[in-house]
XYZ file of C-alpha atoms in Angstrom:
440
model
C 60.636 23.566 131.784
C 61.033 26.758 129.782
C 58.735 26.114 126.833
C 59.138 29.696 125.616
C 62.738 28.952 124.622
C 61.577 26.020 122.493
C 58.875 28.121 120.844
C 61.366 30.860 119.987
C 63.953 28.375 118.714
C 61.527 26.639 116.400
C 59.950 29.942 115.360
C 63.413 31.027 114.204
C 63.998 27.811 112.286
C 66.387 26.134 114.688
C 66.466 22.429 115.484
C 65.290 21.187 118.867
C 67.624 18.891 120.770
C 66.508 15.360 121.687
C 66.559 16.300 125.374
C 64.376 19.360 124.721
C 61.826 17.288 122.808
C 61.684 14.568 125.447
C 61.442 17.116 128.259
C 58.626 18.952 126.490
C 56.567 15.778 125.968
C 57.051 14.704 129.581
C 56.154 18.147 130.925
C 52.999 18.428 128.802
C 51.729 15.027 129.905
C 52.294 16.139 133.504
C 50.262 19.337 132.870
C 53.355 21.480 133.461
C 52.972 23.356 130.151
C 49.797 25.359 129.339
C 47.826 24.661 126.175
C 48.472 28.132 124.768
C 52.235 27.552 124.758
C 51.850 24.085 123.252
C 49.593 25.568 120.569
C 52.293 28.135 119.789
C 54.937 25.420 119.513
C 52.686 23.329 117.254
C 52.178 26.334 114.980
C 55.930 26.972 114.880
C 56.460 23.322 113.912
C 53.702 23.605 111.308
C 55.554 26.458 109.558
C 59.172 25.488 110.269
C 58.888 21.713 110.252
C 60.999 19.089 111.988
C 63.996 17.328 110.506
C 64.262 13.532 110.368
C 66.010 13.237 113.741
C 63.555 15.595 115.480
C 60.626 13.620 114.066
C 62.112 10.302 115.154
C 62.778 11.571 118.688
C 59.298 13.108 118.980
C 57.731 9.826 117.827
C 59.682 7.820 120.404
C 58.977 10.313 123.194
C 55.250 10.205 122.490
C 55.272 6.406 122.359
C 57.159 6.234 125.655
C 54.907 8.784 127.391
C 52.847 5.882 128.721
C 52.479 2.116 128.673
C 53.871 0.100 125.762
C 52.210 -3.227 124.973
C 54.089 -6.514 125.114
C 52.350 -9.602 123.785
C 53.219 -13.249 124.473
C 54.745 -15.406 121.757
C 52.106 -16.546 119.285
C 52.154 -17.834 115.692
C 49.600 -15.183 114.713
C 51.434 -12.043 113.499
C 50.670 -8.752 115.242
C 49.581 -6.221 112.603
C 47.687 -2.991 112.211
C 46.492 -0.541 109.604
C 46.123 3.214 109.804
C 44.607 5.796 107.483
C 45.531 9.470 107.426
C 41.809 10.204 107.303
C 39.114 11.056 104.830
C 35.392 11.596 104.383
C 33.508 8.332 104.691
C 36.719 6.413 105.377
C 35.450 3.630 107.625
C 37.829 0.941 106.336
C 39.241 0.064 109.773
C 35.845 -1.094 111.053
C 35.311 -4.024 108.646
C 39.047 -4.600 108.169
C 39.890 -5.326 111.823
C 37.575 -8.357 112.186
C 38.559 -9.562 108.715
C 42.236 -9.545 109.718
C 41.433 -11.505 112.871
C 39.685 -14.120 110.729
C 42.743 -14.279 108.450
C 44.919 -15.391 111.355
C 46.307 -12.055 112.554
C 46.259 -10.392 115.953
C 45.077 -6.781 115.669
C 45.668 -4.423 118.639
C 44.192 -1.380 116.899
C 44.768 1.869 118.794
C 42.964 4.589 116.871
C 42.262 8.296 117.109
C 39.368 10.702 116.978
C 38.390 12.982 114.140
C 40.809 15.656 112.997
C 39.557 18.700 111.126
C 36.692 17.585 108.893
C 37.701 13.921 108.886
C 35.917 11.365 111.022
C 37.829 9.347 113.592
C 37.556 5.608 114.207
C 36.933 6.151 117.926
C 34.098 8.599 117.248
C 32.469 6.033 114.963
C 32.858 3.187 117.479
C 31.423 5.293 120.297
C 28.184 5.697 118.332
C 27.557 1.998 119.104
C 25.387 1.612 122.231
C 27.524 0.650 125.227
C 30.788 0.225 123.300
C 33.861 1.372 125.226
C 37.103 2.402 123.564
C 38.921 2.866 126.869
C 40.794 -0.371 127.521
C 43.600 -0.882 130.003
C 46.834 -2.439 128.802
C 45.875 -5.727 130.443
C 42.383 -5.715 128.943
C 43.699 -4.963 125.466
C 46.310 -7.728 125.576
C 43.859 -10.272 126.994
C 41.228 -9.461 124.372
C 43.653 -9.605 121.449
C 44.986 -12.942 122.658
C 41.457 -14.238 123.156
C 39.523 -13.135 120.066
C 42.298 -11.733 117.876
C 41.231 -8.088 117.815
C 40.663 -5.041 119.995
C 39.861 -1.465 118.987
C 40.654 1.228 121.526
C 42.118 4.667 121.923
C 44.809 6.568 123.716
C 44.302 6.629 127.478
C 45.905 8.543 130.369
C 48.324 5.604 130.662
C 48.734 4.653 126.986
C 50.205 7.127 124.503
C 48.852 10.038 126.615
C 51.030 12.561 124.785
C 49.270 11.831 121.514
C 45.848 11.987 123.166
C 46.613 15.523 124.361
C 48.424 16.788 121.258
C 45.846 15.196 118.936
C 42.999 17.147 120.538
C 44.927 20.418 120.443
C 46.043 20.040 116.814
C 42.432 19.471 115.812
C 41.363 22.955 116.945
C 44.501 25.018 116.238
C 44.865 24.573 112.473
C 48.027 22.476 112.826
C 46.770 19.134 111.529
C 48.344 18.986 108.016
C 51.972 18.839 109.162
C 54.009 15.875 107.933
C 56.194 15.523 111.063
C 53.231 15.952 113.423
C 51.102 13.455 111.484
C 54.026 11.034 111.403
C 54.697 11.253 115.139
C 51.003 11.005 116.002
C 50.289 7.916 113.913
C 53.510 6.040 114.605
C 53.593 6.732 118.340
C 50.308 4.816 118.645
C 51.339 2.033 116.317
C 54.804 1.545 117.817
C 53.185 1.207 121.259
C 51.254 -1.835 120.010
C 54.211 -4.243 119.705
C 53.237 -4.963 116.089
C 55.534 -6.545 113.503
C 53.822 -5.167 110.386
C 51.905 -2.009 109.553
C 49.897 -0.890 106.526
C 49.446 2.847 106.007
C 46.665 4.290 103.842
C 47.846 7.782 102.939
C 45.135 9.944 101.401
C 45.515 12.787 98.923
C 42.958 15.112 97.388
C 40.641 17.974 98.257
C 39.410 16.344 101.499
C 42.769 14.966 102.662
C 45.451 16.617 104.771
C 47.809 16.070 101.842
C 46.257 17.854 98.871
C 48.487 16.365 96.167
C 49.847 12.936 95.369
C 53.365 14.332 95.767
C 52.639 15.526 99.333
C 51.075 12.182 100.171
C 54.109 10.369 98.787
C 56.385 12.500 100.975
C 54.320 11.707 104.070
C 54.193 8.010 103.187
C 57.949 7.858 102.645
C 58.538 9.664 105.940
C 56.348 7.262 107.915
C 57.629 4.083 106.277
C 61.233 5.146 106.854
C 60.734 5.881 110.544
C 58.557 2.815 111.176
C 61.161 0.578 109.594
C 63.878 2.220 111.692
C 61.893 1.046 114.724
C 61.760 -2.504 113.334
C 58.185 -2.577 111.991
C 57.734 -3.841 108.425
C 55.704 -1.088 106.816
C 53.954 -0.594 103.498
C 51.957 2.453 102.387
C 49.183 2.825 99.849
C 48.402 6.171 98.263
C 44.644 6.548 97.788
C 42.534 9.397 96.446
C 40.141 11.409 98.626
C 38.355 13.867 96.349
C 35.001 12.131 96.714
C 33.662 10.392 99.831
C 34.532 6.727 100.281
C 31.409 4.625 100.084
C 27.959 6.186 100.159
C 27.779 7.358 103.779
C 29.698 9.867 105.893
C 29.036 10.609 109.544
C 29.846 8.484 112.572
C 26.811 6.212 112.992
C 26.029 6.175 109.274
C 29.533 4.849 108.631
C 29.090 2.117 111.223
C 25.930 1.022 109.405
C 27.769 0.941 106.086
C 30.632 -1.023 107.669
C 28.163 -3.682 108.772
C 26.777 -3.763 105.236
C 30.321 -4.364 103.975
C 30.740 -7.251 106.428
C 27.430 -8.632 105.150
C 28.630 -8.390 101.517
C 26.145 -5.711 100.517
C 28.223 -2.577 100.955
C 29.570 -0.230 98.274
C 32.190 -1.631 95.923
C 34.868 0.998 96.575
C 34.796 0.301 100.320
C 34.899 -3.461 99.840
C 37.774 -3.161 97.380
C 39.914 -1.069 99.711
C 39.230 -3.398 102.657
C 40.351 -6.386 100.567
C 43.440 -4.585 99.249
C 44.515 -3.646 102.787
C 44.057 -7.210 104.031
C 45.910 -8.636 101.042
C 48.843 -6.268 101.487
C 49.255 -7.408 105.093
C 49.081 -11.061 104.035
C 51.961 -10.447 101.632
C 53.917 -8.172 103.987
C 53.946 -10.806 106.736
C 54.748 -13.693 104.407
C 51.366 -15.387 104.905
C 50.925 -15.123 101.142
C 53.548 -14.846 98.446
C 51.349 -13.381 95.740
C 49.104 -10.326 95.765
C 46.468 -11.881 93.495
C 46.195 -14.954 95.679
C 46.101 -12.776 98.786
C 43.241 -10.712 97.383
C 41.302 -13.852 96.549
C 41.885 -15.234 100.044
C 40.768 -11.994 101.709
C 37.697 -11.795 99.482
C 36.694 -15.369 100.236
C 37.018 -14.891 103.988
C 35.045 -11.623 103.870
C 32.272 -13.371 101.920
C 32.186 -16.300 104.359
C 30.377 -14.348 107.077
C 33.075 -15.088 109.663
C 34.209 -11.423 109.912
C 30.587 -10.366 110.556
C 30.406 -12.821 113.452
C 33.820 -11.658 114.670
C 32.489 -8.078 114.619
C 29.705 -9.014 117.035
C 32.269 -10.833 119.182
C 34.404 -7.683 119.243
C 31.432 -5.527 120.201
C 30.372 -7.862 123.007
C 33.932 -8.002 124.364
C 34.004 -4.195 124.627
C 30.699 -3.768 126.378
C 28.306 -3.103 123.503
C 24.606 -3.826 123.954
C 24.053 -6.100 120.939
C 20.267 -5.913 121.139
C 20.343 -2.115 121.186
C 22.907 -2.175 118.383
C 20.688 -4.404 116.240
C 17.668 -2.223 116.891
C 19.626 0.872 115.952
C 20.789 -0.765 112.715
C 17.186 -1.408 111.754
C 16.200 2.253 112.028
C 16.133 4.168 108.763
C 17.639 7.183 110.498
C 18.518 7.980 114.098
C 18.837 11.753 113.695
C 15.458 13.507 114.093
C 15.405 14.732 110.484
C 16.467 13.061 107.251
C 16.044 15.234 104.168
C 16.619 14.128 100.576
C 18.592 16.317 98.191
C 17.238 15.859 94.677
C 18.975 16.297 91.354
C 17.953 19.399 89.415
C 19.136 18.226 85.992
C 19.755 15.010 84.106
C 23.202 13.794 83.173
C 26.184 12.199 84.876
C 27.754 12.971 88.241
C 31.240 14.276 87.467
C 32.130 15.585 90.927
C 31.124 15.005 94.521
C 33.350 17.271 96.594
C 34.316 15.371 99.741
C 35.594 18.521 101.449
C 32.213 20.232 101.191
C 30.483 17.098 102.485
C 32.921 16.913 105.398
C 32.464 20.573 106.295
C 28.682 20.158 106.286
C 28.885 17.163 108.627
C 31.205 19.059 110.961
C 28.815 22.028 111.048
C 25.861 19.729 111.721
C 27.668 18.601 114.869
C 29.434 15.520 113.534
C 32.902 17.057 114.030
C 34.678 19.329 116.470
C 34.807 23.100 116.323
C 36.795 23.440 119.545
C 38.454 21.206 122.106
C 35.273 20.893 124.193
C 32.906 20.083 121.316
C 30.543 17.158 121.885
C 30.093 14.936 118.837
C 26.591 14.247 117.529
C 27.037 10.701 116.235
C 23.720 10.537 114.372
C 24.149 13.413 111.911
C 25.730 13.008 108.503
C 25.075 12.390 104.831
C 24.154 9.072 103.217
C 22.824 7.670 99.929
C 25.609 9.694 98.276
C 25.495 9.361 94.513
C 28.944 8.373 93.291
C 31.000 9.989 90.545
C 30.093 8.447 87.189
C 26.482 7.682 88.097
C 23.787 8.590 85.593
C 21.026 10.692 87.149
C 17.750 12.258 86.118
C 15.787 15.202 87.470
C 14.338 14.241 90.838
C 16.826 11.452 91.564
C 18.234 11.541 95.094
C 21.800 12.867 95.116
C 22.145 12.222 98.847
C 20.283 12.484 102.141
C 21.081 14.869 105.002
C 20.691 13.665 108.602
C 20.333 16.588 111.012
C 19.255 17.436 114.545
C 16.774 20.077 113.392
C 14.781 20.725 110.234
C 16.379 24.150 109.965
C 19.873 22.633 109.987
C 18.873 20.176 107.285
C 17.313 22.912 105.147
C 20.313 25.210 105.538
C 22.623 22.410 104.407
C 20.733 21.654 101.197
C 22.203 24.442 99.061
C 25.715 23.605 100.278
C 25.204 19.948 99.401
C 23.966 20.853 95.930
C 27.202 22.803 95.424
C 29.221 19.671 96.180
C 27.846 17.927 93.084
C 28.493 18.654 89.432
C 26.269 17.133 86.755
C 27.400 17.070 83.124
C 25.995 15.742 79.859
C 28.837 13.244 79.469
C 30.389 10.910 82.044
C 33.727 11.847 83.559
C 36.735 10.234 81.948
C 38.392 7.893 84.416
C 42.095 8.658 84.792
C 42.846 5.543 86.811
C 41.822 3.567 89.843
C 40.685 5.515 92.847
C 42.330 3.130 95.286
C 45.693 1.441 95.348
C 46.806 4.011 92.803
C 50.314 4.061 94.183
C 52.334 2.600 96.987
C 55.464 3.033 99.026
C 57.216 -0.196 99.856
C 59.418 -0.766 102.830
C 63.167 -0.558 102.147
C 64.929 -3.846 101.369
């Protein structure tokens, strides 16, 4: 195909025809279009945008670029959740087994990190032996058997998103509402789900910087998902500070296990419960949000989701003994260096963007398409906003491959924190601070 014509058309603000969009997606998956032309088209879309019809057609074309799941009839609803990404956002890891224990089937197809945000697949692949590459048959069989599977795009399943996702990550074209919409929904629509919860982030470390931008993205995704017959609900949640107390692939897995064992940070536990409760209400399994929250909280506290987590890991090839041994290690990166507070007072800011950039530069994120992720680096023991601190208290801990990298990161980490004499005034809840409901 002549991709140059599409680049020029979109560069000049013209709409792309459905046939052009479908032909482009097919040609790229077949390696008939070079990356440099695709990068140019992505940048043109970033600046010029796509209208509602273009976005819908792109979403469908990406979904149909490979296999689409089809599950047998079953009283357990097929559901999923997706976040637009943030620093320390590991909600999917404890949520997936919790949903399975609540009587759902969860065929979770996730993505890798984009920009400074961590990806669910990158986190899962820090688990010894765990494979995220499941065939269609394996994924269906596992979901029917244990209620949950967590995998990624493959050469035969949503391959267009796998290719475009990697290219967007290293070409500065991530924060585009139509591209985010098509990427997320193409994966979710390929899962044969009946209900979807979207966690749309806003703030300094989110792709959408403002609540208004996040609301626009949420409305765009819920509209298109509902047009495809999937009941969809979106939460708007803030991402100015890291979620939980750990950021970095393996460190977030550890904190997810802590959440499943009812000893994780409160903000993570709260968001996991809210997501589960929303899906209970959305699918009609509960008629009241308060009751749904109580039900989700009780099941999480029961220990069943922790056992389901181990069942999930074993089903996808993880070495449970090696996993347990790794959990017991204080740190798996060669160096762990504490960052201490230089004055007493209250933490009024912990800039998630700075934390995310540090983790990326330590090797925990991608600089280019060929970057290899270092799963052990990151930041943990992060002191949350509102905490009272004294001189010498640990603000956080840096996990690095070398002592030099850890030392060089210390000043940058200090800059992420602000300490004041008085506590910050809370303007409202950090999570579930807004939502977009599906149309009636």
